[in-house]
Amino acid sequence: MKSVETWLDEYGESHQNPINKNIHWICVPSIYFTVVGLLWAIPVPSVFLSVPYLNFATIALVLALVFYIRLSTTLAFGMLILSSLMMYLIVLLERTVLPIMIGNYSYGILELSVTIFVLAWVGQFIGHKIEGKKPSFFKDLQFLMIGPIWLLGFIYKKMKIAY
């Protein structure tokens, strides 16, 4: 398995342009949130209902954390915090403002996630058009998992946290 440094360096190769980097600071967390939201919105089997918050999002996040732990326990801890905040935000939205009724249509976490997901990917592709390089995930789908820790790595460096 590649080291975390190798993954981050390879990801960084197609993220050199400052505008593309700035776009990524908005779009990568947005995409991460929307993937959690999309998975959260999938109806769960009745056997899941006896365990609070057990759904496809939490299962996927546990699997993602296993991937991150294999790369860096420190970055994995950061992703655990980020993932927990994303799930908290989803629960908060569902308990306070969602669903929103627009005419006869109920606009919930699924619809919100799809909308943000599409807009964020448009932003990503605009950023890569400016960069002049294809997104990294065209090379390896695992790069979809690297984007969030690539950004987290910058935060850790700023805070002088080793990973």
Backbone as JSON Lines, residues from 0, in Angstrom:
{"i":0,"aa":"M","n":[0.85,-1.19,0.0],"ca":[0.0,0.0,0.0],"c":[0.89,1.25,0.0]}
{"i":1,"aa":"K","n":[0.46,2.25,-0.76],"ca":[1.21,3.51,-0.83],"c":[1.2,4.21,0.52]}
{"i":2,"aa":"S","n":[2.25,4.96,0.79],"ca":[2.3,5.76,2.02],"c":[1.4,6.99,1.85]}
{"i":3,"aa":"V","n":[1.04,7.6,2.97],"ca":[0.21,8.79,2.92],"c":[0.92,9.9,2.15]}
{"i":4,"aa":"E","n":[2.24,10.01,2.32],"ca":[3.0,11.04,1.61],"c":[2.92,10.83,0.1]}
{"i":5,"aa":"T","n":[3.02,9.57,-0.33],"ca":[2.94,9.27,-1.77],"c":[1.57,9.66,-2.31]}
{"i":6,"aa":"W","n":[0.51,9.28,-1.59],"ca":[-0.85,9.64,-2.02],"c":[-1.01,11.15,-2.13]}
{"i":7,"aa":"L","n":[-0.58,11.86,-1.09],"ca":[-0.77,13.32,-1.07],"c":[0.07,14.0,-2.14]}
{"i":8,"aa":"D","n":[1.29,13.51,-2.36],"ca":[2.14,14.08,-3.41],"c":[1.53,13.86,-4.79]}
{"i":9,"aa":"E","n":[1.04,12.64,-5.04],"ca":[0.42,12.35,-6.34],"c":[-0.84,13.18,-6.54]}
{"i":10,"aa":"Y","n":[-1.63,13.32,-5.5],"ca":[-2.84,14.14,-5.59],"c":[-2.47,15.59,-5.87]}
{"i":11,"aa":"G","n":[-1.44,16.06,-5.2],"ca":[-1.0,17.45,-5.34],"c":[-0.48,17.79,-6.72]}
{"i":12,"aa":"E","n":[-0.02,16.78,-7.48],"ca":[0.51,17.03,-8.82],"c":[-0.51,17.69,-9.73]}
{"i":13,"aa":"S","n":[-1.78,17.35,-9.57],"ca":[-2.81,17.95,-10.42],"c":[-3.58,19.06,-9.69]}
{"i":14,"aa":"H","n":[-2.95,19.59,-8.65],"ca":[-3.57,20.66,-7.86],"c":[-2.53,21.71,-7.51]}
{"i":15,"aa":"Q","n":[-1.98,22.34,-8.54],"ca":[-0.93,23.34,-8.35],"c":[-1.44,24.77,-8.51]}
{"i":16,"aa":"N","n":[-2.44,24.95,-9.34],"ca":[-2.96,26.28,-9.61],"c":[-3.69,26.83,-8.37]}
{"i":17,"aa":"P","n":[-3.36,28.04,-7.94],"ca":[-4.0,28.6,-6.73],"c":[-5.52,28.69,-6.82]}
{"i":18,"aa":"I","n":[-6.04,28.98,-8.01],"ca":[-7.5,29.07,-8.16],"c":[-8.11,27.68,-7.97]}
{"i":19,"aa":"N","n":[-7.51,26.68,-8.59],"ca":[-8.0,25.31,-8.44],"c":[-7.92,24.87,-6.98]}
{"i":20,"aa":"K","n":[-6.84,25.22,-6.3],"ca":[-6.72,24.87,-4.88],"c":[-7.84,25.52,-4.07]}
{"i":21,"aa":"N","n":[-8.1,26.8,-4.33],"ca":[-9.17,27.5,-3.6],"c":[-10.53,26.87,-3.88]}
{"i":22,"aa":"I","n":[-10.77,26.5,-5.12],"ca":[-12.02,25.82,-5.47],"c":[-12.13,24.52,-4.68]}
{"i":23,"aa":"H","n":[-11.02,23.8,-4.56],"ca":[-11.03,22.54,-3.82],"c":[-11.36,22.73,-2.34]}
{"i":24,"aa":"W","n":[-10.96,23.85,-1.76],"ca":[-11.27,24.11,-0.35],"c":[-12.78,24.23,-0.13]}
{"i":25,"aa":"I","n":[-13.51,24.59,-1.16],"ca":[-14.97,24.68,-1.06],"c":[-15.62,23.37,-1.5]}
{"i":26,"aa":"C","n":[-15.17,22.87,-2.65],"ca":[-15.86,21.74,-3.27],"c":[-15.58,20.39,-2.62]}
{"i":27,"aa":"V","n":[-14.36,20.12,-2.19],"ca":[-14.06,18.81,-1.6],"c":[-14.87,18.58,-0.32]}
{"i":28,"aa":"P","n":[-14.88,19.52,0.64],"ca":[-15.73,19.29,1.81],"c":[-17.22,19.21,1.45]}
{"i":29,"aa":"S","n":[-17.63,19.98,0.45],"ca":[-19.03,19.93,0.01],"c":[-19.38,18.55,-0.54]}
{"i":30,"aa":"I","n":[-18.5,18.01,-1.36],"ca":[-18.73,16.67,-1.93],"c":[-18.73,15.63,-0.81]}
{"i":31,"aa":"Y","n":[-17.8,15.75,0.11],"ca":[-17.74,14.81,1.24],"c":[-19.06,14.85,2.01]}
{"i":32,"aa":"F","n":[-19.54,16.06,2.31],"ca":[-20.81,16.21,3.02],"c":[-21.95,15.58,2.23]}
{"i":33,"aa":"T","n":[-21.98,15.82,0.93],"ca":[-23.11,15.33,0.13],"c":[-23.08,13.81,-0.01]}
{"i":34,"aa":"V","n":[-21.9,13.22,-0.08],"ca":[-21.83,11.75,-0.14],"c":[-22.38,11.17,1.17]}
{"i":35,"aa":"V","n":[-22.0,11.78,2.29],"ca":[-22.55,11.34,3.57],"c":[-24.07,11.51,3.55]}
{"i":36,"aa":"G","n":[-24.54,12.65,3.06],"ca":[-25.98,12.91,2.99],"c":[-26.72,11.94,2.08]}
{"i":37,"aa":"L","n":[-26.12,11.64,0.93],"ca":[-26.75,10.69,0.0],"c":[-26.85,9.3,0.63]}
{"i":38,"aa":"L","n":[-25.78,8.87,1.28],"ca":[-25.81,7.56,1.93],"c":[-26.77,7.57,3.12]}
{"i":39,"aa":"W","n":[-26.85,8.69,3.83],"ca":[-27.75,8.84,4.97],"c":[-29.21,8.69,4.52]}
{"i":40,"aa":"A","n":[-29.5,9.16,3.31],"ca":[-30.87,9.18,2.81],"c":[-31.37,7.82,2.32]}
{"i":41,"aa":"I","n":[-30.47,6.86,2.13],"ca":[-30.9,5.54,1.66],"c":[-31.7,4.85,2.77]}
{"i":42,"aa":"P","n":[-32.9,4.42,2.46],"ca":[-33.69,3.72,3.48],"c":[-32.95,2.48,3.99]}
{"i":43,"aa":"V","n":[-33.03,2.26,5.29],"ca":[-32.3,1.14,5.89],"c":[-33.24,-0.03,6.16]}
{"i":44,"aa":"P","n":[-32.68,-1.25,6.17],"ca":[-33.49,-2.41,6.54],"c":[-33.98,-2.28,7.99]}
{"i":45,"aa":"S","n":[-35.09,-2.88,8.3],"ca":[-35.67,-2.73,9.64],"c":[-34.73,-3.22,10.74]}
{"i":46,"aa":"V","n":[-33.85,-4.15,10.43],"ca":[-32.91,-4.66,11.43],"c":[-31.96,-3.55,11.9]}
{"i":47,"aa":"F","n":[-31.71,-2.55,11.07],"ca":[-30.83,-1.42,11.43],"c":[-31.5,-0.48,12.43]}
{"i":48,"aa":"L","n":[-32.82,-0.45,12.44],"ca":[-33.56,0.55,13.21],"c":[-33.36,0.44,14.72]}
{"i":49,"aa":"S","n":[-32.94,-0.73,15.19],"ca":[-32.75,-0.9,16.64],"c":[-31.46,-0.23,17.13]}
{"i":50,"aa":"V","n":[-30.58,0.15,16.22],"ca":[-29.33,0.81,16.59],"c":[-29.39,2.25,16.1]}
{"i":51,"aa":"P","n":[-29.41,3.22,17.03],"ca":[-29.5,4.63,16.61],"c":[-28.36,5.02,15.66]}
{"i":52,"aa":"Y","n":[-28.72,5.71,14.63],"ca":[-27.78,6.25,13.64],"c":[-27.05,5.19,12.83]}
{"i":53,"aa":"L","n":[-27.48,3.94,12.9],"ca":[-26.88,2.92,12.04],"c":[-27.57,3.02,10.68]}
{"i":54,"aa":"N","n":[-26.8,3.42,9.71],"ca":[-27.32,3.53,8.35],"c":[-26.15,3.37,7.38]}
{"i":55,"aa":"F","n":[-26.41,3.53,6.11],"ca":[-25.36,3.3,5.12],"c":[-24.25,4.35,5.2]}
{"i":56,"aa":"A","n":[-24.57,5.53,5.67],"ca":[-23.53,6.56,5.83],"c":[-22.56,6.16,6.93]}
{"i":57,"aa":"T","n":[-23.07,5.72,8.07],"ca":[-22.17,5.36,9.17],"c":[-21.34,4.14,8.81]}
{"i":58,"aa":"I","n":[-21.92,3.2,8.11],"ca":[-21.16,2.01,7.67],"c":[-20.04,2.43,6.72]}
{"i":59,"aa":"A","n":[-20.37,3.28,5.74],"ca":[-19.36,3.74,4.78],"c":[-18.27,4.54,5.48]}
{"i":60,"aa":"L","n":[-18.64,5.36,6.45],"ca":[-17.64,6.16,7.16],"c":[-16.71,5.29,8.0]}
{"i":61,"aa":"V","n":[-17.23,4.23,8.58],"ca":[-16.36,3.3,9.33],"c":[-15.36,2.66,8.36]}
{"i":62,"aa":"L","n":[-15.83,2.23,7.2],"ca":[-14.93,1.64,6.2],"c":[-13.9,2.66,5.72]}
{"i":63,"aa":"A","n":[-14.34,3.91,5.51],"ca":[-13.4,4.96,5.09],"c":[-12.35,5.2,6.17]}
{"i":64,"aa":"L","n":[-12.78,5.18,7.42],"ca":[-11.82,5.39,8.52],"c":[-10.79,4.27,8.59]}
{"i":65,"aa":"V","n":[-11.18,3.06,8.25],"ca":[-10.21,1.96,8.19],"c":[-9.15,2.28,7.14]}
{"i":66,"aa":"F","n":[-9.57,2.77,5.98],"ca":[-8.63,3.17,4.93],"c":[-7.71,4.27,5.44]}
{"i":67,"aa":"Y","n":[-8.27,5.27,6.1],"ca":[-7.46,6.38,6.61],"c":[-6.51,5.94,7.72]}
{"i":68,"aa":"I","n":[-6.95,5.04,8.59],"ca":[-6.08,4.55,9.67],"c":[-4.86,3.85,9.09]}
{"i":69,"aa":"R","n":[-5.06,3.12,8.0],"ca":[-3.93,2.43,7.36],"c":[-2.92,3.43,6.79]}
{"i":70,"aa":"L","n":[-3.38,4.63,6.46],"ca":[-2.48,5.66,5.94],"c":[-1.85,6.48,7.06]}
{"i":71,"aa":"S","n":[-2.66,6.93,8.0],"ca":[-2.17,7.8,9.08],"c":[-3.22,7.86,10.19]}
{"i":72,"aa":"T","n":[-2.86,7.42,11.38],"ca":[-3.83,7.48,12.48],"c":[-4.18,8.93,12.83]}
{"i":73,"aa":"T","n":[-3.22,9.82,12.69],"ca":[-3.47,11.23,13.01],"c":[-4.47,11.84,12.03]}
{"i":74,"aa":"L","n":[-4.28,11.6,10.74],"ca":[-5.23,12.1,9.75],"c":[-6.58,11.39,9.91]}
{"i":75,"aa":"A","n":[-6.56,10.1,10.24],"ca":[-7.8,9.36,10.46],"c":[-8.59,9.98,11.61]}
{"i":76,"aa":"F","n":[-7.9,10.39,12.67],"ca":[-8.58,11.04,13.79],"c":[-9.24,12.34,13.33]}
{"i":77,"aa":"G","n":[-8.54,13.11,12.52],"ca":[-9.12,14.33,11.96],"c":[-10.34,14.04,11.11]}
{"i":78,"aa":"M","n":[-10.27,12.96,10.32],"ca":[-11.42,12.59,9.49],"c":[-12.58,12.09,10.35]}
{"i":79,"aa":"L","n":[-12.27,11.44,11.47],"ca":[-13.33,11.02,12.39],"c":[-14.06,12.25,12.93]}
{"i":80,"aa":"I","n":[-13.31,13.27,13.3],"ca":[-13.92,14.51,13.78],"c":[-14.75,15.15,12.67]}
{"i":81,"aa":"L","n":[-14.17,15.27,11.48],"ca":[-14.88,15.86,10.35],"c":[-16.14,15.07,10.01]}
{"i":82,"aa":"S","n":[-16.03,13.75,9.96],"ca":[-17.18,12.9,9.64],"c":[-18.27,13.05,10.7]}
{"i":83,"aa":"S","n":[-17.87,13.11,11.96],"ca":[-18.84,13.29,13.04],"c":[-19.57,14.62,12.91]}
{"i":84,"aa":"L","n":[-18.83,15.67,12.55],"ca":[-19.46,16.98,12.34],"c":[-20.43,16.94,11.17]}
{"i":85,"aa":"M","n":[-20.06,16.23,10.1],"ca":[-20.95,16.12,8.94],"c":[-22.25,15.41,9.34]}
{"i":86,"aa":"M","n":[-22.12,14.3,10.08],"ca":[-23.32,13.57,10.51],"c":[-24.16,14.42,11.46]}
{"i":87,"aa":"Y","n":[-23.5,15.14,12.36],"ca":[-24.22,16.02,13.28],"c":[-25.01,17.08,12.5]}
{"i":88,"aa":"L","n":[-24.38,17.66,11.48],"ca":[-25.05,18.67,10.66],"c":[-26.26,18.08,9.95]}
{"i":89,"aa":"I","n":[-26.12,16.86,9.45],"ca":[-27.26,16.21,8.78],"c":[-28.4,15.99,9.77]}
{"i":90,"aa":"V","n":[-28.09,15.47,10.95],"ca":[-29.12,15.25,11.97],"c":[-29.76,16.59,12.35]}
{"i":91,"aa":"L","n":[-28.94,17.61,12.54],"ca":[-29.45,18.93,12.9],"c":[-30.37,19.48,11.81]}
{"i":92,"aa":"L","n":[-29.96,19.36,10.55],"ca":[-30.8,19.82,9.44],"c":[-32.12,19.06,9.41]}
{"i":93,"aa":"E","n":[-32.06,17.75,9.59],"ca":[-33.28,16.94,9.55],"c":[-34.22,17.27,10.71]}
{"i":94,"aa":"R","n":[-33.66,17.65,11.84],"ca":[-34.5,17.93,13.01],"c":[-35.02,19.36,13.06]}
{"i":95,"aa":"T","n":[-34.41,20.25,12.28],"ca":[-34.8,21.66,12.38],"c":[-35.44,22.21,11.12]}
{"i":96,"aa":"V","n":[-34.78,22.1,9.98],"ca":[-35.29,22.79,8.78],"c":[-35.72,21.86,7.65]}
{"i":97,"aa":"L","n":[-35.29,20.63,7.67],"ca":[-35.65,19.73,6.58],"c":[-36.72,18.76,7.05]}
{"i":98,"aa":"P","n":[-37.65,18.39,6.22],"ca":[-37.77,18.8,4.82],"c":[-38.43,20.17,4.69]}
{"i":99,"aa":"I","n":[-38.1,20.82,3.61],"ca":[-38.69,22.09,3.24],"c":[-39.74,21.79,2.17]}
{"i":100,"aa":"M","n":[-40.91,22.35,2.33],"ca":[-41.96,22.14,1.33],"c":[-41.86,23.25,0.28]}
{"i":101,"aa":"I","n":[-41.73,22.84,-0.96],"ca":[-41.74,23.78,-2.09],"c":[-42.92,23.35,-2.95]}
{"i":102,"aa":"G","n":[-44.0,24.1,-2.82],"ca":[-45.24,23.68,-3.45],"c":[-45.69,22.38,-2.8]}
{"i":103,"aa":"N","n":[-45.91,21.37,-3.61],"ca":[-46.29,20.06,-3.09],"c":[-45.09,19.14,-2.93]}
{"i":104,"aa":"Y","n":[-43.89,19.67,-3.14],"ca":[-42.69,18.84,-3.12],"c":[-41.93,19.0,-1.81]}
{"i":105,"aa":"S","n":[-41.56,17.89,-1.23],"ca":[-40.77,17.88,0.01],"c":[-39.29,17.81,-0.34]}
{"i":106,"aa":"Y","n":[-38.53,18.81,0.09],"ca":[-37.11,18.94,-0.22],"c":[-36.31,18.57,1.03]}
{"i":107,"aa":"G","n":[-35.78,17.33,1.06],"ca":[-35.07,16.83,2.23],"c":[-33.58,16.69,2.02]}
{"i":108,"aa":"I","n":[-32.95,15.88,2.86],"ca":[-31.5,15.71,2.8],"c":[-31.05,15.11,1.47]}
{"i":109,"aa":"L","n":[-31.86,14.24,0.89],"ca":[-31.5,13.66,-0.41],"c":[-31.42,14.75,-1.47]}
{"i":110,"aa":"E","n":[-32.44,15.56,-1.55],"ca":[-32.48,16.61,-2.57],"c":[-31.41,17.66,-2.33]}
{"i":111,"aa":"L","n":[-31.2,18.03,-1.08],"ca":[-30.15,18.98,-0.74],"c":[-28.79,18.43,-1.14]}
{"i":112,"aa":"S","n":[-28.55,17.17,-0.83],"ca":[-27.26,16.54,-1.15],"c":[-27.04,16.45,-2.65]}
{"i":113,"aa":"V","n":[-28.06,16.06,-3.39],"ca":[-27.92,15.97,-4.85],"c":[-27.6,17.35,-5.43]}
{"i":114,"aa":"T","n":[-28.3,18.37,-4.98],"ca":[-28.07,19.73,-5.49],"c":[-26.64,20.2,-5.22]}
{"i":115,"aa":"I","n":[-26.19,20.07,-3.98],"ca":[-24.83,20.5,-3.63],"c":[-23.8,19.65,-4.35]}
{"i":116,"aa":"F","n":[-24.06,18.34,-4.46],"ca":[-23.14,17.41,-5.13],"c":[-22.89,17.85,-6.57]}
{"i":117,"aa":"V","n":[-23.97,18.12,-7.29],"ca":[-23.84,18.54,-8.7],"c":[-23.09,19.86,-8.8]}
{"i":118,"aa":"L","n":[-23.46,20.84,-7.99],"ca":[-22.79,22.14,-8.03],"c":[-21.31,22.02,-7.66]}
{"i":119,"aa":"A","n":[-21.0,21.2,-6.67],"ca":[-19.6,21.04,-6.25],"c":[-18.77,20.36,-7.34]}
{"i":120,"aa":"W","n":[-19.34,19.37,-8.02],"ca":[-18.6,18.72,-9.11],"c":[-18.41,19.66,-10.3]}
{"i":121,"aa":"V","n":[-19.39,20.51,-10.56],"ca":[-19.21,21.52,-11.6],"c":[-18.02,22.4,-11.21]}
{"i":122,"aa":"G","n":[-17.98,22.81,-9.96],"ca":[-16.84,23.6,-9.47],"c":[-15.52,22.87,-9.62]}
{"i":123,"aa":"Q","n":[-15.5,21.58,-9.28],"ca":[-14.28,20.78,-9.4],"c":[-13.79,20.76,-10.85]}
{"i":124,"aa":"F","n":[-14.71,20.53,-11.77],"ca":[-14.3,20.45,-13.18],"c":[-13.86,21.81,-13.71]}
{"i":125,"aa":"I","n":[-14.48,22.88,-13.23],"ca":[-14.01,24.22,-13.6],"c":[-12.58,24.41,-13.09]}
{"i":126,"aa":"G","n":[-12.34,24.01,-11.85],"ca":[-11.0,24.12,-11.28],"c":[-9.96,23.34,-12.07]}
{"i":127,"aa":"H","n":[-10.33,22.15,-12.5],"ca":[-9.38,21.34,-13.26],"c":[-9.22,21.85,-14.69]}
{"i":128,"aa":"K","n":[-10.24,22.5,-15.22],"ca":[-10.1,23.16,-16.53],"c":[-9.07,24.29,-16.4]}
{"i":129,"aa":"I","n":[-9.18,25.06,-15.34],"ca":[-8.22,26.13,-15.08],"c":[-6.82,25.55,-14.87]}
{"i":130,"aa":"E","n":[-6.75,24.45,-14.13],"ca":[-5.47,23.77,-13.85],"c":[-4.84,23.23,-15.13]}
{"i":131,"aa":"G","n":[-5.71,22.79,-16.05],"ca":[-5.2,22.19,-17.28],"c":[-4.85,20.72,-17.12]}
{"i":132,"aa":"K","n":[-5.34,20.1,-16.04],"ca":[-5.08,18.68,-15.8],"c":[-6.38,18.0,-15.4]}
{"i":133,"aa":"K","n":[-6.48,16.72,-15.78],"ca":[-7.66,15.94,-15.41],"c":[-7.67,15.72,-13.9]}
{"i":134,"aa":"P","n":[-8.87,15.57,-13.33],"ca":[-8.94,15.22,-11.91],"c":[-8.2,13.91,-11.62]}
{"i":135,"aa":"S","n":[-7.61,13.83,-10.45],"ca":[-6.8,12.67,-10.06],"c":[-7.58,11.36,-10.08]}
{"i":136,"aa":"F","n":[-8.89,11.42,-9.79],"ca":[-9.64,10.17,-9.7],"c":[-9.77,9.48,-11.05]}
{"i":137,"aa":"F","n":[-9.5,10.19,-12.15],"ca":[-9.49,9.51,-13.45],"c":[-8.34,8.5,-13.5]}
{"i":138,"aa":"K","n":[-7.29,8.76,-12.74],"ca":[-6.13,7.88,-12.67],"c":[-6.4,6.71,-11.72]}
{"i":139,"aa":"D","n":[-7.03,6.99,-10.59],"ca":[-7.28,5.98,-9.56],"c":[-8.46,6.46,-8.71]}
{"i":140,"aa":"L","n":[-9.51,5.65,-8.66],"ca":[-10.71,6.04,-7.91],"c":[-10.43,6.3,-6.44]}
{"i":141,"aa":"Q","n":[-9.37,5.7,-5.9],"ca":[-9.05,5.92,-4.49],"c":[-8.71,7.38,-4.21]}
{"i":142,"aa":"F","n":[-8.36,8.13,-5.26],"ca":[-8.07,9.55,-5.06],"c":[-9.3,10.31,-4.56]}
{"i":143,"aa":"L","n":[-10.5,9.76,-4.78],"ca":[-11.69,10.4,-4.23],"c":[-11.64,10.42,-2.7]}
{"i":144,"aa":"M","n":[-10.94,9.44,-2.13],"ca":[-10.77,9.38,-0.68],"c":[-9.62,10.27,-0.21]}
{"i":145,"aa":"I","n":[-8.73,10.64,-1.1],"ca":[-7.53,11.39,-0.73],"c":[-7.8,12.89,-0.63]}
{"i":146,"aa":"G","n":[-8.71,13.41,-1.44],"ca":[-8.99,14.85,-1.43],"c":[-9.2,15.43,-0.04]}
{"i":147,"aa":"P","n":[-10.07,14.82,0.78],"ca":[-10.28,15.38,2.12],"c":[-9.02,15.38,2.99]}
{"i":148,"aa":"I","n":[-8.21,14.31,2.93],"ca":[-7.01,14.31,3.78],"c":[-5.9,15.17,3.19]}
{"i":149,"aa":"W","n":[-5.97,15.43,1.88],"ca":[-5.01,16.36,1.27],"c":[-5.23,17.75,1.86]}
{"i":150,"aa":"L","n":[-6.49,18.15,1.97],"ca":[-6.81,19.44,2.59],"c":[-6.49,19.42,4.09]}
{"i":151,"aa":"L","n":[-6.85,18.34,4.75],"ca":[-6.57,18.21,6.18],"c":[-5.07,18.28,6.45]}
{"i":152,"aa":"G","n":[-4.28,17.74,5.54],"ca":[-2.82,17.8,5.67],"c":[-2.31,19.24,5.72]}
{"i":153,"aa":"F","n":[-2.91,20.13,4.93],"ca":[-2.53,21.55,4.97],"c":[-2.85,22.15,6.34]}
{"i":154,"aa":"I","n":[-4.01,21.8,6.88],"ca":[-4.39,22.3,8.2],"c":[-3.42,21.79,9.25]}
{"i":155,"aa":"Y","n":[-3.08,20.51,9.17],"ca":[-2.15,19.92,10.14],"c":[-0.78,20.6,10.06]}
{"i":156,"aa":"K","n":[-0.32,20.85,8.84],"ca":[0.99,21.52,8.69],"c":[0.96,22.9,9.32]}
{"i":157,"aa":"K","n":[-0.13,23.64,9.1],"ca":[-0.28,24.98,9.66],"c":[-0.28,24.93,11.19]}
{"i":158,"aa":"M","n":[-0.86,23.86,11.74],"ca":[-0.94,23.71,13.19],"c":[0.26,22.94,13.76]}
{"i":159,"aa":"K","n":[1.18,22.58,12.86],"ca":[2.39,21.83,13.25],"c":[2.06,20.48,13.88]}
{"i":160,"aa":"I","n":[1.06,19.8,13.3],"ca":[0.68,18.45,13.74],"c":[1.27,17.46,12.75]}
{"i":161,"aa":"A","n":[2.09,16.56,13.23],"ca":[2.71,15.55,12.36],"c":[1.67,14.5,11.97]}
{"i":162,"aa":"Y","n":[1.81,14.01,10.76],"ca":[0.94,12.91,10.34],"c":[1.76,11.86,9.62]}
